[in-house]
């Protein structure tokens, strides 16, 4: 009995020592520890913790990096979406009750921004190859009340923006890109977030460009929109104690802005490291029951925020990987229109592919600090999963 116990203990210890986390945030940030500490020290020394030099510099640098004319730093990615919608409403470009088309397969924030703005949700199904909305799926949702299309660059892949931009232009619709997962993704040289009228980003810690807390921003080429978003996010004020709109408090703090500035300089290189991991998965995973994500023709248009496979026996594969010390996650286990707050209102809405995805998607480990040997271990473990049929 004792030898078995020791053997079991040793096996557990070996598994833990060789554990592959889904996302090694500690390892990602440890690379910049001294720079982060210096950036925080500079903010502390400035005695300016909101709306200071770090915010102004980050706004300039992120706008230039994306190719946008304006960047408005905000408190989080949800605010980036909802304040853009609210800004359009105060500018008279959208009115209460207008429809906003949102992918059903996304994080719920995409829909919450619409609900919070007293606008009407229309859920679109997603494309079987890209898992993003397509021109066809959006076209099916358009009515005479539709005013905004919100494509989500899901998992780090730029949606079919050429077709969607043409559709919006022809139909006279505004486009708000949810680029929360696509920092640095570029299609034909243009950055995610710059194809439409505005782009919203989240800098949640797990994003490709992640803060050490919540943060977000809106980018746009529309000066009037940028000013209105900035105003609404600062209590409806551009000048202290003068309030022109019913605003909210949504401001990126100086520490987050300083950290994002230093990380921005490493982002393109980090995205290339993610692509390297994705290539290993693509070339070495060869299980007949595991469907790999397709590669875009333009490799720059995918930054692999997540590497999501499809498999019918998802729980079985996840358990098989977990037993070998490999952590996985599910993005997302419930389509938005099947979430509790929306379930009753959209009971008759049937979006077959989004509803199928919720039972099949499984996210494998992905980060810029993964080693090639770790990625190869993941691939080997997937291939060693016993066939289910």
Coordinates of C-alpha atoms in Angstrom, one line a residue:
X1 CA 0.0 0.0 0.0
X2 CA 2.8 2.4 0.9
X3 CA 4.6 2.0 -2.5
X4 CA 1.4 2.8 -4.3
X5 CA 0.9 5.9 -2.2
X6 CA 4.4 7.1 -3.0
X7 CA 4.0 6.3 -6.6
X8 CA 0.7 8.3 -6.8
X9 CA 2.3 11.2 -4.9
X10 CA 5.3 11.3 -7.2
X11 CA 3.1 11.1 -10.3
X12 CA 1.0 14.0 -9.0
X13 CA 4.1 16.0 -8.3
X14 CA 5.5 15.3 -11.7
X15 CA 2.2 16.3 -13.4
X16 CA 2.1 19.6 -11.4
X17 CA 5.8 20.3 -12.2
X18 CA 5.0 19.9 -15.9
X19 CA 1.6 21.6 -15.8
X20 CA 0.8 23.7 -18.8
X21 CA -1.5 26.6 -17.7
X22 CA -4.1 27.9 -20.1
X23 CA -2.6 31.3 -19.8
X24 CA 0.6 32.1 -17.8
X25 CA -0.2 35.7 -16.8
X26 CA 2.6 35.6 -14.2
X27 CA 5.1 34.7 -16.8
X28 CA 3.8 37.2 -19.3
X29 CA 4.2 40.1 -16.8
X30 CA 7.4 38.9 -15.2
X31 CA 9.2 39.7 -18.4
X32 CA 8.5 43.4 -17.8
X33 CA 8.7 43.5 -14.0
X34 CA 11.4 46.1 -13.7
X35 CA 9.8 48.3 -16.4
X36 CA 6.4 48.0 -14.8
X37 CA 7.9 49.0 -11.4
X38 CA 9.6 52.0 -13.0
X39 CA 6.4 53.0 -14.8
X40 CA 4.4 52.8 -11.5
X41 CA 7.1 54.8 -9.7
X42 CA 6.9 57.5 -12.2
X43 CA 3.1 57.8 -11.9
X44 CA 3.5 57.9 -8.1
X45 CA 6.1 60.6 -8.3
X46 CA 3.9 62.7 -10.7
X47 CA 1.0 62.9 -8.1
X48 CA -1.3 62.8 -11.1
X49 CA -3.4 59.6 -11.1
X50 CA -6.2 60.4 -13.6
X51 CA -6.2 62.3 -16.9
X52 CA -2.5 62.9 -16.8
X53 CA 0.5 62.6 -19.1
X54 CA 0.4 58.7 -19.3
X55 CA -3.2 58.8 -20.6
X56 CA -2.4 61.5 -23.1
X57 CA 0.7 59.7 -24.3
X58 CA -1.0 56.3 -24.5
X59 CA -3.9 57.8 -26.5
X60 CA -1.4 59.3 -29.0
X61 CA 0.7 56.1 -29.3
X62 CA -2.2 53.7 -29.6
X63 CA -3.9 55.9 -32.2
X64 CA -0.7 56.0 -34.2
X65 CA -0.1 52.3 -33.8
X66 CA -3.5 51.4 -35.1
X67 CA -3.6 54.1 -37.8
X68 CA -6.6 55.9 -36.2
X69 CA -6.9 59.6 -35.9
X70 CA -8.2 59.5 -32.3
X71 CA -8.0 57.2 -29.3
X72 CA -10.1 57.8 -26.1
X73 CA -8.9 55.8 -23.1
X74 CA -11.7 54.5 -20.9
X75 CA -12.2 52.3 -17.8
X76 CA -13.0 49.1 -19.6
X77 CA -14.0 47.4 -22.9
X78 CA -17.7 47.3 -22.1
X79 CA -17.6 51.1 -21.7
X80 CA -15.8 51.5 -25.0
X81 CA -18.8 49.8 -26.7
X82 CA -21.6 51.4 -24.7
X83 CA -20.2 54.9 -24.6
X84 CA -19.8 54.9 -28.4
X85 CA -23.4 53.9 -28.8
X86 CA -24.5 56.6 -26.3
X87 CA -22.3 59.2 -28.1
X88 CA -24.0 58.4 -31.4
X89 CA -27.4 58.8 -29.7
X90 CA -26.5 62.2 -28.3
X91 CA -25.3 63.2 -31.7
X92 CA -28.6 62.2 -33.2
X93 CA -27.2 59.4 -35.4
X94 CA -29.0 56.7 -33.4
X95 CA -32.3 56.9 -31.5
X96 CA -33.8 54.7 -28.8
X97 CA -35.2 51.5 -30.2
X98 CA -32.9 51.4 -33.2
X99 CA -31.5 47.9 -33.9
X100 CA -27.9 46.8 -33.4
X101 CA -26.7 43.5 -35.0
X102 CA -24.5 41.5 -32.7
X103 CA -22.9 38.0 -33.1
X104 CA -24.6 35.4 -31.0
X105 CA -21.3 33.7 -30.4
X106 CA -19.3 36.3 -28.4
X107 CA -18.8 37.5 -24.8
X108 CA -21.9 38.9 -23.3
X109 CA -20.5 42.4 -23.1
X110 CA -21.1 42.9 -26.9
X111 CA -24.9 42.6 -26.1
X112 CA -24.9 44.3 -22.7
X113 CA -23.6 47.5 -24.4
X114 CA -26.7 47.5 -26.6
X115 CA -29.2 46.7 -23.8
X116 CA -27.7 49.4 -21.6
X117 CA -28.2 52.0 -24.3
X118 CA -31.9 51.4 -24.8
X119 CA -31.3 50.0 -28.2
X120 CA -32.7 46.8 -29.7
X121 CA -30.6 43.7 -30.2
X122 CA -30.6 41.6 -33.3
X123 CA -28.5 38.4 -33.0
X124 CA -26.6 37.1 -36.1
X125 CA -25.3 33.6 -36.6
X126 CA -21.6 33.1 -37.4
X127 CA -19.7 31.7 -40.3
X128 CA -18.7 28.0 -40.0
X129 CA -15.1 28.7 -41.1
X130 CA -14.2 32.0 -39.3
X131 CA -16.7 31.7 -36.4
X132 CA -17.3 35.5 -37.0
X133 CA -20.3 37.1 -38.6
X134 CA -20.4 37.2 -42.4
X135 CA -22.0 39.5 -44.9
X136 CA -24.7 36.8 -45.4
X137 CA -25.5 36.3 -41.7
X138 CA -25.7 40.1 -41.1
X139 CA -27.8 40.7 -44.2
X140 CA -30.4 38.2 -43.0
X141 CA -30.8 40.3 -39.8
X142 CA -31.2 43.8 -41.4
X143 CA -34.6 45.4 -41.1
X144 CA -35.8 49.0 -41.7
X145 CA -35.0 49.6 -38.0
X146 CA -31.4 48.5 -38.2
X147 CA -28.9 51.3 -37.6
X148 CA -25.6 49.7 -36.3
X149 CA -23.6 46.5 -37.1
X150 CA -21.2 45.3 -34.4
X151 CA -18.9 42.7 -35.8
X152 CA -16.7 41.0 -33.2
X153 CA -13.1 40.0 -34.2
X154 CA -13.5 36.8 -32.3
X155 CA -10.6 34.9 -30.8
X156 CA -8.2 37.5 -32.5
X157 CA -9.3 37.0 -36.1
X158 CA -10.4 40.0 -38.2
X159 CA -13.9 39.4 -39.6
X160 CA -14.6 39.7 -43.3
X161 CA -14.4 43.5 -43.1
X162 CA -14.2 44.2 -46.8
X163 CA -17.7 42.6 -47.4
X164 CA -19.1 44.0 -44.1
X165 CA -17.9 47.5 -44.8
X166 CA -19.4 47.4 -48.2
X167 CA -22.7 46.1 -46.8
X168 CA -22.8 48.9 -44.2
X169 CA -22.0 51.5 -46.8
X170 CA -24.6 50.3 -49.2
X171 CA -27.3 50.1 -46.4
X172 CA -26.3 53.4 -44.7
X173 CA -25.4 51.6 -41.4
X174 CA -22.9 52.6 -38.8
X175 CA -20.2 50.0 -37.9
X176 CA -18.8 49.6 -34.4
X177 CA -16.0 47.0 -34.3
X178 CA -15.7 45.0 -31.1
X179 CA -11.9 44.5 -31.3
X180 CA -11.5 43.4 -27.7
X181 CA -9.6 40.3 -28.7
X182 CA -7.8 41.5 -31.8
X183 CA -5.1 43.9 -30.7
X184 CA -2.6 44.1 -33.5
X185 CA -4.6 42.1 -36.1
X186 CA -4.3 43.7 -39.5
X187 CA -6.0 43.0 -42.8
X188 CA -4.3 44.3 -45.9
X189 CA -2.3 46.5 -43.6
X190 CA -5.3 48.1 -41.9
X191 CA -5.7 47.5 -38.1
X192 CA -8.7 45.9 -36.5
X193 CA -10.9 48.7 -35.2
X194 CA -10.2 51.1 -38.2
X195 CA -12.5 49.5 -40.8
X196 CA -15.7 50.9 -39.4
X197 CA -16.9 54.2 -37.8
X198 CA -15.3 53.2 -34.5
X199 CA -13.4 50.4 -32.8
X200 CA -13.7 49.3 -29.2
X201 CA -10.8 47.6 -27.3
X202 CA -10.6 46.0 -23.9
X203 CA -7.3 45.8 -22.1
X204 CA -8.4 43.2 -19.5
X205 CA -5.3 41.5 -18.1
X206 CA -5.7 38.3 -20.3
X207 CA -5.9 40.2 -23.6
X208 CA -3.0 40.3 -26.0
X209 CA -2.4 43.8 -24.8
X210 CA -3.4 43.5 -21.1
X211 CA -3.3 46.0 -18.3
X212 CA -3.0 45.0 -14.6
X213 CA -6.6 45.7 -14.1
X214 CA -9.5 46.9 -16.2
X215 CA -9.0 49.4 -19.0
X216 CA -10.3 50.0 -22.5
X217 CA -10.5 52.5 -25.3
X218 CA -12.3 53.7 -28.4
X219 CA -10.5 54.5 -31.7
X220 CA -12.0 56.5 -34.5
X221 CA -11.3 58.9 -37.3
X222 CA -14.4 60.9 -36.3
X223 CA -13.3 64.0 -34.3
X224 CA -16.9 64.8 -33.1
X225 CA -17.4 61.2 -31.9
X226 CA -14.1 61.1 -30.1
X227 CA -14.9 64.3 -28.3
X228 CA -18.4 63.1 -27.3
X229 CA -17.1 59.7 -26.0
X230 CA -14.5 61.6 -24.0
X231 CA -17.1 63.9 -22.6
X232 CA -19.5 61.2 -21.6
X233 CA -16.8 59.2 -19.9
X234 CA -15.8 62.2 -17.8
X235 CA -19.2 63.0 -16.2
X236 CA -20.4 64.7 -19.4
X237 CA -17.8 67.3 -19.1
X238 CA -14.9 68.7 -21.2
X239 CA -14.2 71.6 -18.8
X240 CA -14.3 71.2 -15.0
X241 CA -17.7 71.7 -13.5
X242 CA -19.3 72.4 -16.9
X243 CA -21.5 69.4 -17.8
X244 CA -23.0 69.2 -21.3
X245 CA -24.4 65.7 -21.2
X246 CA -25.6 63.1 -18.7
X247 CA -22.3 61.4 -18.4
X248 CA -20.6 58.6 -16.4
X249 CA -17.3 58.0 -14.8
X250 CA -15.2 55.9 -17.2
X251 CA -11.6 56.9 -17.1
X252 CA -8.4 54.9 -17.5
X253 CA -6.1 55.4 -14.5
X254 CA -2.6 56.6 -15.0
X255 CA -1.0 53.4 -13.8
X256 CA -2.8 51.3 -16.3
X257 CA -2.0 53.8 -19.1
X258 CA 1.7 53.7 -18.2
X259 CA 1.8 49.9 -18.2
X260 CA 0.0 49.7 -21.5
X261 CA 2.4 52.1 -23.0
X262 CA 5.4 49.9 -22.2
X263 CA 3.7 46.7 -23.3
X264 CA 2.5 48.2 -26.6
X265 CA 6.2 48.3 -27.7
X266 CA 6.3 44.5 -27.3
X267 CA 2.9 43.6 -28.8
X268 CA 3.8 42.9 -32.4
X269 CA 6.6 40.5 -31.3
X270 CA 4.2 38.8 -28.8
X271 CA 1.7 38.3 -31.5
X272 CA 4.3 36.6 -33.7
X273 CA 5.1 34.3 -30.8
X274 CA 1.3 33.4 -30.6
X275 CA 1.4 32.7 -34.4
X276 CA 4.3 30.3 -33.8
X277 CA 2.3 28.3 -31.2
X278 CA -0.7 28.3 -33.6
X279 CA 1.6 26.9 -36.4
X280 CA 2.7 24.1 -34.1
X281 CA -0.8 23.2 -33.3
X282 CA -1.9 23.3 -36.9
X283 CA 1.0 21.1 -38.2
X284 CA 1.1 18.6 -35.3
X285 CA -2.5 18.1 -34.1
X286 CA -3.9 15.3 -36.3
X287 CA -6.8 13.8 -34.4
X288 CA -9.7 12.9 -36.8
X289 CA -12.4 14.1 -34.3
X290 CA -10.8 17.4 -33.5
X291 CA -11.6 20.3 -35.9
X292 CA -8.8 22.9 -36.0
X293 CA -9.5 26.6 -36.7
X294 CA -8.8 27.6 -40.3
X295 CA -5.9 29.8 -41.1
X296 CA -6.7 33.1 -42.8
X297 CA -5.1 33.9 -46.2
X298 CA -3.5 36.9 -44.6
X299 CA -1.7 35.6 -41.5
X300 CA -1.4 39.1 -40.1
X301 CA -5.2 39.2 -39.7
X302 CA -5.2 36.7 -36.8
X303 CA -3.4 37.3 -33.6
X304 CA -4.6 34.1 -31.9
X305 CA -5.9 35.6 -28.7
X306 CA -7.4 32.2 -28.3
X307 CA -6.8 28.9 -30.1
X308 CA -10.2 27.3 -30.3
X309 CA -10.8 23.8 -31.6
X310 CA -14.1 22.1 -32.1
X311 CA -14.9 18.6 -30.8
X312 CA -18.2 16.9 -30.1
X313 CA -16.9 15.1 -27.0
X314 CA -15.5 18.2 -25.5
X315 CA -15.7 17.2 -21.8
X316 CA -13.9 14.0 -22.5
X317 CA -11.0 15.7 -24.4
X318 CA -10.7 18.3 -21.6
X319 CA -10.5 15.6 -19.0
X320 CA -7.9 13.7 -21.0
X321 CA -5.8 16.9 -21.2
X322 CA -6.3 17.8 -17.6
X323 CA -5.1 14.4 -16.5
X324 CA -1.8 15.2 -18.3
X325 CA -1.5 18.6 -16.6
X326 CA -2.8 20.6 -19.5
X327 CA -5.4 23.3 -18.7
X328 CA -8.2 24.2 -21.1
X329 CA -11.1 26.6 -21.1
X330 CA -14.4 27.1 -23.0
X331 CA -15.2 30.3 -24.9
X332 CA -18.2 30.4 -24.8
X333 CA -20.4 27.7 -23.2
X334 CA -23.7 29.5 -23.9
X335 CA -24.6 31.6 -26.9
X336 CA -25.7 35.1 -25.8
X337 CA -29.3 34.7 -26.9
X338 CA -29.5 31.6 -24.6
X339 CA -28.1 33.4 -21.6
X340 CA -30.7 34.0 -18.8
X341 CA -31.2 37.8 -19.3
X342 CA -32.0 37.2 -23.0
X343 CA -33.5 33.7 -23.1
X344 CA -37.2 34.7 -22.8
X345 CA -37.0 37.6 -25.4
X346 CA -35.2 35.4 -27.9
X347 CA -36.9 32.1 -27.3
X348 CA -38.0 31.8 -30.9
X349 CA -34.6 32.8 -32.3
X350 CA -32.7 29.9 -33.8
X351 CA -29.1 30.4 -34.8
X352 CA -27.9 26.9 -35.6
X353 CA -24.2 27.3 -35.9
X354 CA -23.8 29.5 -32.8
X355 CA -25.9 27.1 -30.9
X356 CA -23.8 24.2 -32.1
X357 CA -20.6 25.9 -31.2
X358 CA -21.6 26.4 -27.6
X359 CA -21.4 22.6 -27.2
X360 CA -18.2 22.0 -29.2
X361 CA -15.6 24.7 -28.7
X362 CA -12.5 24.1 -26.5
X363 CA -9.7 26.6 -26.1
X364 CA -6.2 25.1 -25.9
X365 CA -3.3 26.9 -24.0
X366 CA -2.0 29.9 -25.8
X367 CA 0.3 32.7 -24.8
X368 CA 3.5 34.4 -25.9
X369 CA 5.5 32.7 -23.1
X370 CA 4.6 29.2 -24.1
X371 CA 7.6 27.2 -25.3
X372 CA 7.6 25.1 -28.5
X373 CA 8.1 22.0 -26.4
X374 CA 4.9 22.9 -24.4
X375 CA 2.9 23.4 -27.6
X376 CA 4.3 20.0 -28.9
X377 CA 3.2 18.3 -25.6
X378 CA -0.3 19.7 -26.1
X379 CA -0.4 18.5 -29.6
X380 CA 0.8 15.0 -28.6
X381 CA -1.8 14.9 -25.8
X382 CA -4.6 15.8 -28.1
X383 CA -3.5 13.1 -30.6
X384 CA -3.3 10.5 -27.8
X385 CA -7.0 11.1 -26.9
X386 CA -8.7 7.7 -27.5
X387 CA -11.1 7.9 -30.5
X388 CA -14.7 8.1 -29.5
X389 CA -16.1 6.4 -32.5

